[in-house]
PDB file of C-alpha atoms and ligand atoms in Angstrom:
ATOM      1  CA  MET A   1      33.170 -41.711  83.548  1.00  0.00           C
ATOM      2  CA  LYS A   2      30.450 -39.718  85.235  1.00  0.00           C
ATOM      3  CA  ALA A   3      27.512 -38.463  83.145  1.00  0.00           C
ATOM      4  CA  ALA A   4      24.260 -36.715  84.027  1.00  0.00           C
ATOM      5  CA  ILE A   5      21.305 -38.597  82.385  1.00  0.00           C
ATOM      6  CA  LEU A   6      17.848 -37.013  82.171  1.00  0.00           C
ATOM      7  CA  HIS A   7      15.249 -39.640  83.238  1.00  0.00           C
ATOM      8  CA  GLY A   8      12.220 -37.349  83.258  1.00  0.00           C
ATOM      9  CA  ALA A   9      10.995 -34.002  84.543  1.00  0.00           C
ATOM     10  CA  HIS A  10      13.402 -32.632  87.207  1.00  0.00           C
ATOM     11  CA  ASP A  11      15.266 -35.943  87.213  1.00  0.00           C
ATOM     12  CA  PHE A  12      18.842 -35.771  86.221  1.00  0.00           C
ATOM     13  CA  ARG A  13      20.817 -38.707  87.743  1.00  0.00           C
ATOM     14  CA  ILE A  14      24.595 -38.900  87.912  1.00  0.00           C
ATOM     15  CA  GLU A  15      25.583 -42.325  86.461  1.00  0.00           C
ATOM     16  CA  THR A  16      28.796 -44.076  85.727  1.00  0.00           C
ATOM     17  CA  LEU A  17      29.258 -45.033  81.979  1.00  0.00           C
ATOM     18  CA  PRO A  18      32.143 -46.562  80.147  1.00  0.00           C
ATOM     19  CA  ALA A  19      34.227 -43.786  78.556  1.00  0.00           C
ATOM     20  CA  PRO A  20      33.916 -43.719  74.713  1.00  0.00           C
ATOM     21  CA  GLN A  21      36.758 -45.268  72.733  1.00  0.00           C
ATOM     22  CA  VAL A  22      38.548 -43.143  70.165  1.00  0.00           C
ATOM     23  CA  GLU A  23      37.819 -44.025  66.521  1.00  0.00           C
ATOM     24  CA  PRO A  24      39.462 -43.036  63.247  1.00  0.00           C
ATOM     25  CA  GLY A  25      38.763 -39.312  62.430  1.00  0.00           C
ATOM     26  CA  THR A  26      37.684 -38.454  65.976  1.00  0.00           C
ATOM     27  CA  CYS A  27      39.103 -36.977  69.090  1.00  0.00           C
ATOM     28  CA  LEU A  28      38.251 -37.969  72.679  1.00  0.00           C
ATOM     29  CA  LEU A  29      37.692 -34.815  74.737  1.00  0.00           C
ATOM     30  CA  ASP A  30      38.177 -34.195  78.418  1.00  0.00           C
ATOM     31  CA  ILE A  31      35.015 -32.054  78.817  1.00  0.00           C
ATOM     32  CA  LYS A  32      35.777 -28.884  80.831  1.00  0.00           C
ATOM     33  CA  ALA A  33      32.529 -27.017  80.240  1.00  0.00           C
ATOM     34  CA  CYS A  34      29.033 -27.507  78.840  1.00  0.00           C
ATOM     35  CA  GLY A  35      26.548 -24.644  78.582  1.00  0.00           C
ATOM     36  CA  VAL A  36      22.946 -25.057  79.778  1.00  0.00           C
ATOM     37  CA  CYS A  37      20.884 -24.214  76.695  1.00  0.00           C
ATOM     38  CA  HIS A  38      17.451 -22.570  76.711  1.00  0.00           C
ATOM     39  CA  SER A  39      16.380 -25.138  74.131  1.00  0.00           C
ATOM     40  CA  GLU A  40      16.894 -27.956  76.691  1.00  0.00           C
ATOM     41  CA  ILE A  41      14.794 -26.447  79.445  1.00  0.00           C
ATOM     42  CA  HIS A  42      11.347 -27.667  78.224  1.00  0.00           C
ATOM     43  CA  GLN A  43      12.428 -31.373  78.262  1.00  0.00           C
ATOM     44  CA  TRP A  44      13.708 -30.944  81.874  1.00  0.00           C
ATOM     45  CA  GLN A  45      10.720 -28.939  83.148  1.00  0.00           C
ATOM     46  CA  HIS A  46       8.088 -31.375  81.758  1.00  0.00           C
ATOM     47  CA  HIS A  47       8.181 -34.884  80.389  1.00  0.00           C
ATOM     48  CA  GLN A  48       7.798 -34.244  76.714  1.00  0.00           C
ATOM     49  CA  GLU A  49       5.591 -36.581  74.720  1.00  0.00           C
ATOM     50  CA  GLY A  50       7.394 -37.827  71.633  1.00  0.00           C
ATOM     51  CA  LEU A  51      10.862 -37.589  73.216  1.00  0.00           C
ATOM     52  CA  GLU A  52      12.567 -40.709  74.427  1.00  0.00           C
ATOM     53  CA  TYR A  53      13.766 -40.795  78.050  1.00  0.00           C
ATOM     54  CA  PRO A  54      16.315 -41.383  79.519  1.00  0.00           C
ATOM     55  CA  ARG A  55      18.099 -38.717  77.541  1.00  0.00           C
ATOM     56  CA  PHE A  56      21.853 -37.993  77.371  1.00  0.00           C
ATOM     57  CA  ILE A  57      21.918 -34.284  76.466  1.00  0.00           C
ATOM     58  CA  GLY A  58      24.309 -31.290  76.546  1.00  0.00           C
ATOM     59  CA  HIS A  59      25.629 -29.766  73.318  1.00  0.00           C
ATOM     60  CA  GLU A  60      27.642 -26.653  74.211  1.00  0.00           C
ATOM     61  CA  VAL A  61      30.967 -28.311  74.926  1.00  0.00           C
ATOM     62  CA  ALA A  62      34.497 -27.094  75.369  1.00  0.00           C
ATOM     63  CA  GLY A  63      37.475 -29.132  76.668  1.00  0.00           C
ATOM     64  CA  VAL A  64      40.930 -30.606  76.026  1.00  0.00           C
ATOM     65  CA  VAL A  65      41.890 -33.268  73.468  1.00  0.00           C
ATOM     66  CA  LEU A  66      42.789 -36.426  75.351  1.00  0.00           C
ATOM     67  CA  GLU A  67      43.350 -38.816  72.564  1.00  0.00           C
ATOM     68  CA  THR A  68      43.285 -38.578  68.699  1.00  0.00           C
ATOM     69  CA  GLY A  69      42.070 -41.321  66.364  1.00  0.00           C
ATOM     70  CA  ALA A  70      43.843 -42.586  63.256  1.00  0.00           C
ATOM     71  CA  GLY A  71      44.188 -39.987  60.504  1.00  0.00           C
ATOM     72  CA  VAL A  72      43.702 -36.933  62.772  1.00  0.00           C
ATOM     73  CA  THR A  73      46.317 -34.311  62.045  1.00  0.00           C
ATOM     74  CA  ALA A  74      44.582 -31.048  62.825  1.00  0.00           C
ATOM     75  CA  PHE A  75      44.578 -31.579  66.594  1.00  0.00           C
ATOM     76  CA  LYS A  76      46.885 -33.244  69.153  1.00  0.00           C
ATOM     77  CA  LYS A  77      46.696 -34.354  72.726  1.00  0.00           C
ATOM     78  CA  GLY A  78      46.436 -31.296  75.047  1.00  0.00           C
ATOM     79  CA  ASP A  79      44.855 -28.866  72.527  1.00  0.00           C
ATOM     80  CA  ARG A  80      42.103 -26.661  73.871  1.00  0.00           C
ATOM     81  CA  VAL A  81      38.933 -26.862  71.734  1.00  0.00           C
ATOM     82  CA  ALA A  82      35.281 -26.005  71.456  1.00  0.00           C
ATOM     83  CA  ALA A  83      33.064 -28.733  69.940  1.00  0.00           C
ATOM     84  CA  TRP A  84      29.795 -28.912  68.052  1.00  0.00           C
ATOM     85  CA  VAL A  85      28.065 -32.010  69.375  1.00  0.00           C
ATOM     86  CA  ASP A  86      24.445 -33.028  69.281  1.00  0.00           C
ATOM     87  CA  GLY A  87      24.344 -34.393  72.822  1.00  0.00           C
ATOM     88  CA  LYS A  88      26.286 -36.345  75.470  1.00  0.00           C
ATOM     89  CA  GLY A  89      27.874 -33.090  76.769  1.00  0.00           C
ATOM     90  CA  TYR A  90      26.837 -33.429  80.432  1.00  0.00           C
ATOM     91  CA  ALA A  91      29.631 -35.869  81.196  1.00  0.00           C
ATOM     92  CA  GLU A  92      33.366 -36.108  81.730  1.00  0.00           C
ATOM     93  CA  LYS A  93      34.338 -37.204  78.281  1.00  0.00           C
ATOM     94  CA  VAL A  94      32.876 -37.163  74.744  1.00  0.00           C
ATOM     95  CA  LEU A  95      33.990 -38.417  71.372  1.00  0.00           C
ATOM     96  CA  VAL A  96      33.814 -35.832  68.540  1.00  0.00           C
ATOM     97  CA  GLN A  97      34.471 -36.022  64.821  1.00  0.00           C
ATOM     98  CA  VAL A  98      37.427 -33.854  63.966  1.00  0.00           C
ATOM     99  CA  GLU A  99      35.585 -31.532  61.556  1.00  0.00           C
ATOM    100  CA  ARG A 100      33.342 -30.551  64.481  1.00  0.00           C
ATOM    101  CA  LEU A 101      36.202 -29.261  66.579  1.00  0.00           C
ATOM    102  CA  PHE A 102      37.445 -25.658  66.739  1.00  0.00           C
ATOM    103  CA  PRO A 103      40.692 -24.423  68.225  1.00  0.00           C
ATOM    104  CA  LEU A 104      40.265 -22.355  71.451  1.00  0.00           C
ATOM    105  CA  ALA A 105      42.663 -19.560  72.316  1.00  0.00           C
ATOM    106  CA  ASP A 106      44.459 -19.707  75.648  1.00  0.00           C
ATOM    107  CA  SER A 107      42.925 -16.358  76.566  1.00  0.00           C
ATOM    108  CA  ILE A 108      39.325 -17.709  76.477  1.00  0.00           C
ATOM    109  CA  PRO A 109      38.148 -19.682  79.528  1.00  0.00           C
ATOM    110  CA  PHE A 110      36.453 -22.969  78.665  1.00  0.00           C
ATOM    111  CA  GLN A 111      33.089 -21.845  80.072  1.00  0.00           C
ATOM    112  CA  GLN A 112      32.981 -19.015  77.587  1.00  0.00           C
ATOM    113  CA  ALA A 113      33.702 -21.187  74.541  1.00  0.00           C
ATOM    114  CA  MET A 114      30.403 -22.409  73.169  1.00  0.00           C
ATOM    115  CA  ALA A 115      30.535 -23.286  69.469  1.00  0.00           C
ATOM    116  CA  GLU A 116      26.814 -24.148  69.060  1.00  0.00           C
ATOM    117  CA  PRO A 117      25.222 -20.837  70.138  1.00  0.00           C
ATOM    118  CA  ILE A 118      27.921 -18.896  68.318  1.00  0.00           C
ATOM    119  CA  ALA A 119      27.224 -20.864  65.147  1.00  0.00           C
ATOM    120  CA  CYS A 120      23.519 -19.780  65.390  1.00  0.00           C
ATOM    121  CA  THR A 121      24.235 -16.100  65.978  1.00  0.00           C
ATOM    122  CA  THR A 122      26.988 -15.962  63.371  1.00  0.00           C
ATOM    123  CA  ASN A 123      24.773 -17.533  60.714  1.00  0.00           C
ATOM    124  CA  ALA A 124      21.909 -15.230  61.603  1.00  0.00           C
ATOM    125  CA  VAL A 125      24.098 -12.180  60.992  1.00  0.00           C
ATOM    126  CA  ARG A 126      25.449 -13.700  57.767  1.00  0.00           C
ATOM    127  CA  ARG A 127      21.985 -14.552  56.451  1.00  0.00           C
ATOM    128  CA  ALA A 128      20.683 -11.082  57.358  1.00  0.00           C
ATOM    129  CA  ASN A 129      23.029  -9.612  54.821  1.00  0.00           C
ATOM    130  CA  LEU A 130      23.098  -6.215  56.534  1.00  0.00           C
ATOM    131  CA  HIS A 131      23.804  -3.080  54.547  1.00  0.00           C
ATOM    132  CA  TYR A 132      25.997  -0.069  55.202  1.00  0.00           C
ATOM    133  CA  GLY A 133      24.063   2.543  57.120  1.00  0.00           C
ATOM    134  CA  ASP A 134      21.284   0.253  58.369  1.00  0.00           C
ATOM    135  CA  THR A 135      19.389   1.327  61.532  1.00  0.00           C
ATOM    136  CA  LEU A 136      18.509  -1.892  63.491  1.00  0.00           C
ATOM    137  CA  ALA A 137      16.924  -3.175  66.596  1.00  0.00           C
ATOM    138  CA  ILE A 138      17.141  -6.402  68.532  1.00  0.00           C
ATOM    139  CA  ILE A 139      13.989  -7.311  70.396  1.00  0.00           C
ATOM    140  CA  GLY A 140      14.987  -9.558  73.372  1.00  0.00           C
ATOM    141  CA  VAL A 141      18.557  -9.220  74.748  1.00  0.00           C
ATOM    142  CA  GLY A 142      19.022 -12.348  76.821  1.00  0.00           C
ATOM    143  CA  PHE A 143      22.163 -14.485  76.287  1.00  0.00           C
ATOM    144  CA  MET A 144      21.655 -15.051  72.538  1.00  0.00           C
ATOM    145  CA  GLY A 145      20.556 -11.474  71.947  1.00  0.00           C
ATOM    146  CA  LEU A 146      23.670 -10.144  73.667  1.00  0.00           C
ATOM    147  CA  VAL A 147      25.927 -12.340  71.518  1.00  0.00           C
ATOM    148  CA  LEU A 148      24.005 -11.330  68.403  1.00  0.00           C
ATOM    149  CA  LEU A 149      24.319  -7.689  69.428  1.00  0.00           C
ATOM    150  CA  GLN A 150      28.119  -7.865  69.525  1.00  0.00           C
ATOM    151  CA  GLN A 151      28.333  -9.592  66.210  1.00  0.00           C
ATOM    152  CA  ILE A 152      25.961  -7.098  64.513  1.00  0.00           C
ATOM    153  CA  LYS A 153      28.226  -4.343  65.880  1.00  0.00           C
ATOM    154  CA  LEU A 154      31.118  -5.854  63.864  1.00  0.00           C
ATOM    155  CA  THR A 155      29.184  -4.846  60.695  1.00  0.00           C
ATOM    156  CA  PHE A 156      29.211  -1.110  61.804  1.00  0.00           C
ATOM    157  CA  PRO A 157      25.451  -0.355  61.798  1.00  0.00           C
ATOM    158  CA  GLN A 158      24.353   3.255  61.780  1.00  0.00           C
ATOM    159  CA  ARG A 159      22.449   2.734  64.959  1.00  0.00           C
ATOM    160  CA  LEU A 160      21.702  -0.440  67.000  1.00  0.00           C
ATOM    161  CA  ILE A 161      18.867  -0.390  69.432  1.00  0.00           C
ATOM    162  CA  ALA A 162      18.322  -2.976  72.173  1.00  0.00           C
ATOM    163  CA  ILE A 163      14.737  -3.554  73.344  1.00  0.00           C
ATOM    164  CA  ASP A 164      13.788  -5.593  76.409  1.00  0.00           C
ATOM    165  CA  ARG A 165      11.839  -5.436  79.693  1.00  0.00           C
ATOM    166  CA  ARG A 166      14.720  -6.335  82.041  1.00  0.00           C
ATOM    167  CA  PRO A 167      16.701  -3.211  83.126  1.00  0.00           C
ATOM    168  CA  GLN A 168      19.824  -5.256  83.882  1.00  0.00           C
ATOM    169  CA  MET A 169      19.820  -6.807  80.430  1.00  0.00           C
ATOM    170  CA  LEU A 170      19.526  -3.414  78.861  1.00  0.00           C
ATOM    171  CA  ASP A 171      22.449  -2.193  80.951  1.00  0.00           C
ATOM    172  CA  LEU A 172      24.462  -5.119  79.753  1.00  0.00           C
ATOM    173  CA  ALA A 173      23.362  -4.360  76.136  1.00  0.00           C
ATOM    174  CA  ALA A 174      24.567  -0.768  76.516  1.00  0.00           C
ATOM    175  CA  SER A 175      27.847  -1.872  77.977  1.00  0.00           C
ATOM    176  CA  LEU A 176      28.404  -4.340  75.012  1.00  0.00           C
ATOM    177  CA  GLY A 177      27.800  -1.672  72.375  1.00  0.00           C
ATOM    178  CA  ALA A 178      24.022  -0.898  71.927  1.00  0.00           C
ATOM    179  CA  ASP A 179      23.707   2.683  70.739  1.00  0.00           C
ATOM    180  CA  MET A 180      20.376   2.998  72.523  1.00  0.00           C
ATOM    181  CA  THR A 181      18.216   0.925  74.815  1.00  0.00           C
ATOM    182  CA  LEU A 182      14.406   0.932  75.133  1.00  0.00           C
ATOM    183  CA  ASN A 183      12.537  -0.592  78.070  1.00  0.00           C
ATOM    184  CA  ALA A 184       9.177  -1.797  76.697  1.00  0.00           C
ATOM    185  CA  ASP A 185       7.669  -1.515  80.227  1.00  0.00           C
ATOM    186  CA  GLU A 186       8.641   2.162  80.494  1.00  0.00           C
ATOM    187  CA  VAL A 187       8.226   3.675  77.008  1.00  0.00           C
ATOM    188  CA  ASN A 188       6.049   3.277  74.014  1.00  0.00           C
ATOM    189  CA  VAL A 189       8.654   1.586  71.838  1.00  0.00           C
ATOM    190  CA  ALA A 190       6.859   2.279  68.509  1.00  0.00           C
ATOM    191  CA  ASP A 191       6.598   5.999  69.362  1.00  0.00           C
ATOM    192  CA  GLU A 192      10.287   6.125  70.168  1.00  0.00           C
ATOM    193  CA  ILE A 193      11.288   4.401  66.940  1.00  0.00           C
ATOM    194  CA  ASN A 194       8.992   6.660  64.933  1.00  0.00           C
ATOM    195  CA  ALA A 195      10.581   9.710  66.496  1.00  0.00           C
ATOM    196  CA  ILE A 196      14.167   8.650  65.698  1.00  0.00           C
ATOM    197  CA  THR A 197      13.428   7.454  62.131  1.00  0.00           C
ATOM    198  CA  ASN A 198      11.081  10.349  61.198  1.00  0.00           C
ATOM    199  CA  GLY A 199       8.129   7.970  61.043  1.00  0.00           C
ATOM    200  CA  ARG A 200       9.830   5.652  58.617  1.00  0.00           C
ATOM    201  CA  GLY A 201      10.577   2.650  60.827  1.00  0.00           C
ATOM    202  CA  LEU A 202      13.722   0.504  61.132  1.00  0.00           C
ATOM    203  CA  ASP A 203      15.685  -0.991  58.254  1.00  0.00           C
ATOM    204  CA  VAL A 204      16.233  -4.313  60.116  1.00  0.00           C
ATOM    205  CA  VAL A 205      14.564  -5.828  63.194  1.00  0.00           C
ATOM    206  CA  PHE A 206      15.934  -9.002  64.796  1.00  0.00           C
ATOM    207  CA  GLU A 207      13.232 -10.858  66.653  1.00  0.00           C
ATOM    208  CA  VAL A 208      14.892 -12.830  69.414  1.00  0.00           C
ATOM    209  CA  GLY A 209      12.309 -13.049  72.203  1.00  0.00           C
ATOM    210  CA  GLY A 210      10.487 -15.991  70.687  1.00  0.00           C
ATOM    211  CA  SER A 211       6.950 -14.886  71.651  1.00  0.00           C
ATOM    212  CA  GLU A 212       3.831 -13.619  69.853  1.00  0.00           C
ATOM    213  CA  ALA A 213       4.409 -10.170  71.544  1.00  0.00           C
ATOM    214  CA  THR A 214       7.915  -9.878  70.172  1.00  0.00           C
ATOM    215  CA  LEU A 215       6.780 -10.874  66.705  1.00  0.00           C
ATOM    216  CA  ASN A 216       4.027  -8.296  66.817  1.00  0.00           C
ATOM    217  CA  MET A 217       6.490  -5.622  68.052  1.00  0.00           C
ATOM    218  CA  THR A 218       8.875  -6.547  65.206  1.00  0.00           C
ATOM    219  CA  ALA A 219       6.203  -5.938  62.596  1.00  0.00           C
ATOM    220  CA  ALA A 220       5.251  -2.639  64.329  1.00  0.00           C
ATOM    221  CA  LEU A 221       8.818  -1.254  64.171  1.00  0.00           C
ATOM    222  CA  CYS A 222      10.036  -2.404  60.737  1.00  0.00           C
ATOM    223  CA  ARG A 223       9.819  -0.040  57.819  1.00  0.00           C
ATOM    224  CA  MET A 224       7.997  -0.818  54.543  1.00  0.00           C
ATOM    225  CA  GLU A 225      10.221  -3.255  52.617  1.00  0.00           C
ATOM    226  CA  GLY A 226      12.483  -3.527  55.683  1.00  0.00           C
ATOM    227  CA  LYS A 227      13.953  -6.747  56.891  1.00  0.00           C
ATOM    228  CA  ILE A 228      12.570  -8.919  59.682  1.00  0.00           C
ATOM    229  CA  VAL A 229      14.982 -11.520  60.958  1.00  0.00           C
ATOM    230  CA  ILE A 230      13.235 -14.217  62.941  1.00  0.00           C
ATOM    231  CA  PHE A 231      15.892 -15.631  65.270  1.00  0.00           C
ATOM    232  CA  GLY A 232      13.498 -16.534  68.124  1.00  0.00           C
ATOM    233  CA  PHE A 233      12.447 -20.151  68.511  1.00  0.00           C
ATOM    234  CA  HIS A 234       8.709 -20.518  67.918  1.00  0.00           C
ATOM    235  CA  PRO A 235       7.528 -24.136  68.463  1.00  0.00           C
ATOM    236  CA  GLY A 236       3.886 -24.962  68.575  1.00  0.00           C
ATOM    237  CA  ALA A 237       0.883 -22.960  67.387  1.00  0.00           C
ATOM    238  CA  ARG A 238       0.910 -20.277  64.794  1.00  0.00           C
ATOM    239  CA  LYS A 239       1.801 -16.831  66.197  1.00  0.00           C
ATOM    240  CA  ILE A 240       1.659 -14.439  63.300  1.00  0.00           C
ATOM    241  CA  ASN A 241      -1.979 -13.386  63.147  1.00  0.00           C
ATOM    242  CA  ASP A 242      -1.720 -10.382  60.911  1.00  0.00           C
ATOM    243  CA  LEU A 243       0.112 -11.772  57.917  1.00  0.00           C
ATOM    244  CA  GLY A 244      -2.007  -9.411  55.783  1.00  0.00           C
ATOM    245  CA  TRP A 245      -0.073  -6.519  57.369  1.00  0.00           C
ATOM    246  CA  TRP A 246       3.267  -8.234  56.885  1.00  0.00           C
ATOM    247  CA  ASN A 247       2.277  -8.831  53.287  1.00  0.00           C
ATOM    248  CA  TRP A 248       1.136  -5.215  52.666  1.00  0.00           C
ATOM    249  CA  MET A 249       4.319  -3.835  54.277  1.00  0.00           C
ATOM    250  CA  ALA A 250       6.384  -6.011  51.835  1.00  0.00           C
ATOM    251  CA  PHE A 251       8.654  -7.120  54.640  1.00  0.00           C
ATOM    252  CA  ASP A 252      11.717  -9.143  53.681  1.00  0.00           C
ATOM    253  CA  ILE A 253      11.282 -12.021  56.082  1.00  0.00           C
ATOM    254  CA  ILE A 254      14.358 -14.068  57.048  1.00  0.00           C
ATOM    255  CA  ASN A 255      14.138 -17.251  58.946  1.00  0.00           C
ATOM    256  CA  ALA A 256      17.454 -17.366  60.846  1.00  0.00           C
ATOM    257  CA  HIS A 257      17.372 -21.041  61.635  1.00  0.00           C
ATOM    258  CA  PHE A 258      19.872 -23.591  60.272  1.00  0.00           C
ATOM    259  CA  ARG A 259      19.710 -27.295  59.704  1.00  0.00           C
ATOM    260  CA  ASP A 260      22.433 -27.972  57.222  1.00  0.00           C
ATOM    261  CA  LEU A 261      25.522 -29.277  59.027  1.00  0.00           C
ATOM    262  CA  ASP A 262      28.015 -27.641  56.725  1.00  0.00           C
ATOM    263  CA  THR A 263      26.301 -24.257  57.199  1.00  0.00           C
ATOM    264  CA  ILE A 264      26.275 -24.778  61.008  1.00  0.00           C
ATOM    265  CA  LEU A 265      29.998 -25.778  61.138  1.00  0.00           C
ATOM    266  CA  HIS A 266      30.998 -22.831  58.940  1.00  0.00           C
ATOM    267  CA  GLY A 267      29.091 -20.482  61.238  1.00  0.00           C
ATOM    268  CA  ALA A 268      30.841 -22.052  64.217  1.00  0.00           C
ATOM    269  CA  ARG A 269      34.270 -21.611  62.626  1.00  0.00           C
ATOM    270  CA  VAL A 270      33.666 -17.912  61.803  1.00  0.00           C
ATOM    271  CA  GLY A 271      32.184 -17.175  65.224  1.00  0.00           C
ATOM    272  CA  MET A 272      34.886 -19.011  67.148  1.00  0.00           C
ATOM    273  CA  ASN A 273      37.525 -17.010  65.258  1.00  0.00           C
ATOM    274  CA  GLN A 274      35.802 -13.849  66.388  1.00  0.00           C
ATOM    275  CA  LEU A 275      35.721 -15.096  70.006  1.00  0.00           C
ATOM    276  CA  ASN A 276      39.398 -16.190  69.886  1.00  0.00           C
ATOM    277  CA  ASP A 277      40.359 -12.707  68.519  1.00  0.00           C
ATOM    278  CA  GLY A 278      38.582 -10.941  71.342  1.00  0.00           C
ATOM    279  CA  LYS A 279      35.843  -9.495  69.162  1.00  0.00           C
ATOM    280  CA  ILE A 280      33.076 -11.062  71.215  1.00  0.00           C
ATOM    281  CA  ASN A 281      33.031 -10.628  74.979  1.00  0.00           C
ATOM    282  CA  MET A 282      31.401 -13.589  76.740  1.00  0.00           C
ATOM    283  CA  SER A 283      32.691 -12.918  80.261  1.00  0.00           C
ATOM    284  CA  PRO A 284      29.712 -10.773  81.467  1.00  0.00           C
ATOM    285  CA  LEU A 285      27.327 -13.347  79.991  1.00  0.00           C
ATOM    286  CA  ILE A 286      28.487 -16.488  81.835  1.00  0.00           C
ATOM    287  CA  THR A 287      27.096 -15.581  85.286  1.00  0.00           C
ATOM    288  CA  ARG A 288      26.975 -18.965  86.998  1.00  0.00           C
ATOM    289  CA  THR A 289      29.001 -22.191  86.875  1.00  0.00           C
ATOM    290  CA  PHE A 290      27.931 -25.463  88.514  1.00  0.00           C
ATOM    291  CA  PRO A 291      29.666 -28.863  88.917  1.00  0.00           C
ATOM    292  CA  LEU A 292      28.028 -31.840  87.145  1.00  0.00           C
ATOM    293  CA  GLU A 293      26.569 -33.010  90.443  1.00  0.00           C
ATOM    294  CA  GLU A 294      24.546 -29.786  90.674  1.00  0.00           C
ATOM    295  CA  ILE A 295      23.017 -29.940  87.265  1.00  0.00           C
ATOM    296  CA  GLU A 296      19.473 -29.843  88.723  1.00  0.00           C
ATOM    297  CA  THR A 297      20.325 -26.534  90.450  1.00  0.00           C
ATOM    298  CA  ALA A 298      21.813 -25.249  87.210  1.00  0.00           C
ATOM    299  CA  PHE A 299      18.667 -26.001  85.258  1.00  0.00           C
ATOM    300  CA  GLN A 300      16.536 -24.460  88.006  1.00  0.00           C
ATOM    301  CA  ALA A 301      18.627 -21.315  87.838  1.00  0.00           C
ATOM    302  CA  ALA A 302      18.118 -21.206  84.026  1.00  0.00           C
ATOM    303  CA  VAL A 303      14.322 -21.330  84.627  1.00  0.00           C
ATOM    304  CA  ASP A 304      14.247 -18.893  87.581  1.00  0.00           C
ATOM    305  CA  LYS A 305      16.699 -16.453  86.135  1.00  0.00           C
ATOM    306  CA  PRO A 306      17.536 -14.733  89.415  1.00  0.00           C
ATOM    307  CA  LYS A 307      18.637 -11.129  89.306  1.00  0.00           C
ATOM    308  CA  GLY A 308      21.772 -10.756  87.321  1.00  0.00           C
ATOM    309  CA  PHE A 309      21.547 -14.234  85.775  1.00  0.00           C
ATOM    310  CA  VAL A 310      22.303 -14.545  82.081  1.00  0.00           C
ATOM    311  CA  LYS A 311      23.552 -18.148  81.491  1.00  0.00           C
ATOM    312  CA  ALA A 312      24.627 -21.165  83.505  1.00  0.00           C
ATOM    313  CA  VAL A 313      27.485 -23.509  82.462  1.00  0.00           C
ATOM    314  CA  ILE A 314      28.359 -27.004  83.911  1.00  0.00           C
ATOM    315  CA  VAL A 315      32.055 -27.255  84.580  1.00  0.00           C
ATOM    316  CA  ASN A 316      34.321 -30.156  85.383  1.00  0.00           C
ATOM    317  CA  PRO A 317      37.561 -29.767  87.401  1.00  0.00           C
TER     318      PRO A 317
HETATM  319 ZN1   ZN B 401      22.320 -24.556  72.595  1.00  0.00          ZN
END
């Protein structure tokens, strides 16, 4: 089978590998789609110290069951599925343990069926434990923020505000259910939030942007004893420099990151059910597809984010 192996910065090579052999409790998948994830970009852009190259990555897989191993009853040959895998997704085939597979409705195209990001967003909403009547904001409405937005809407918030600097992302947020959008380049966001909450601040703020600026904005918008949900990925140096303020404001700080596999798989199951039932709309979010041979171009697009770009997916015929 063909696979795209990452040998270093800007160096994916298409190689021919033996296809994996089915084992008890697993299914062999014919990969139809694998999403390009923001979390993979850094290891492609620069050679990362501490990471071993060559790397066989890709973890947002959907496809068709080709073969089932002994003891597998939940799936059969020909079933459409989304999979939670921890790599080996930029290829033609992958072997997956059966408990990491999720049925995919005929109505959902493969390139829209990504169990891993949906597991993250679903678990973030679950852990946030939102309350009836909450007024919320999401800071950063890229791909993950726009999925999160739709899942938060399913909890019927009083008002859900999308904040970003990219007009086209804010337009998408509005079309996917945001009650209000604020462009941080055009308005003073804190003033606007004060005006609509009578100076009180927001009940819940989801920080998705993953930068020091978005963390600071989160703390500026949240009410005393309000909830801050840190969804953004913050590797490296410390970014909260005014913890005294966070402390004084008695924020309820939620780290929406998950490591326990059972939690992740449960989130994927709940989120995939929502997707299959049409409660999450991925179609405006998957803006570019590329064949495996063009994976370098796909990663470049994910870095450059040309106008209208939200997410790239690698697809196999
Ligand atoms: Zn991912």
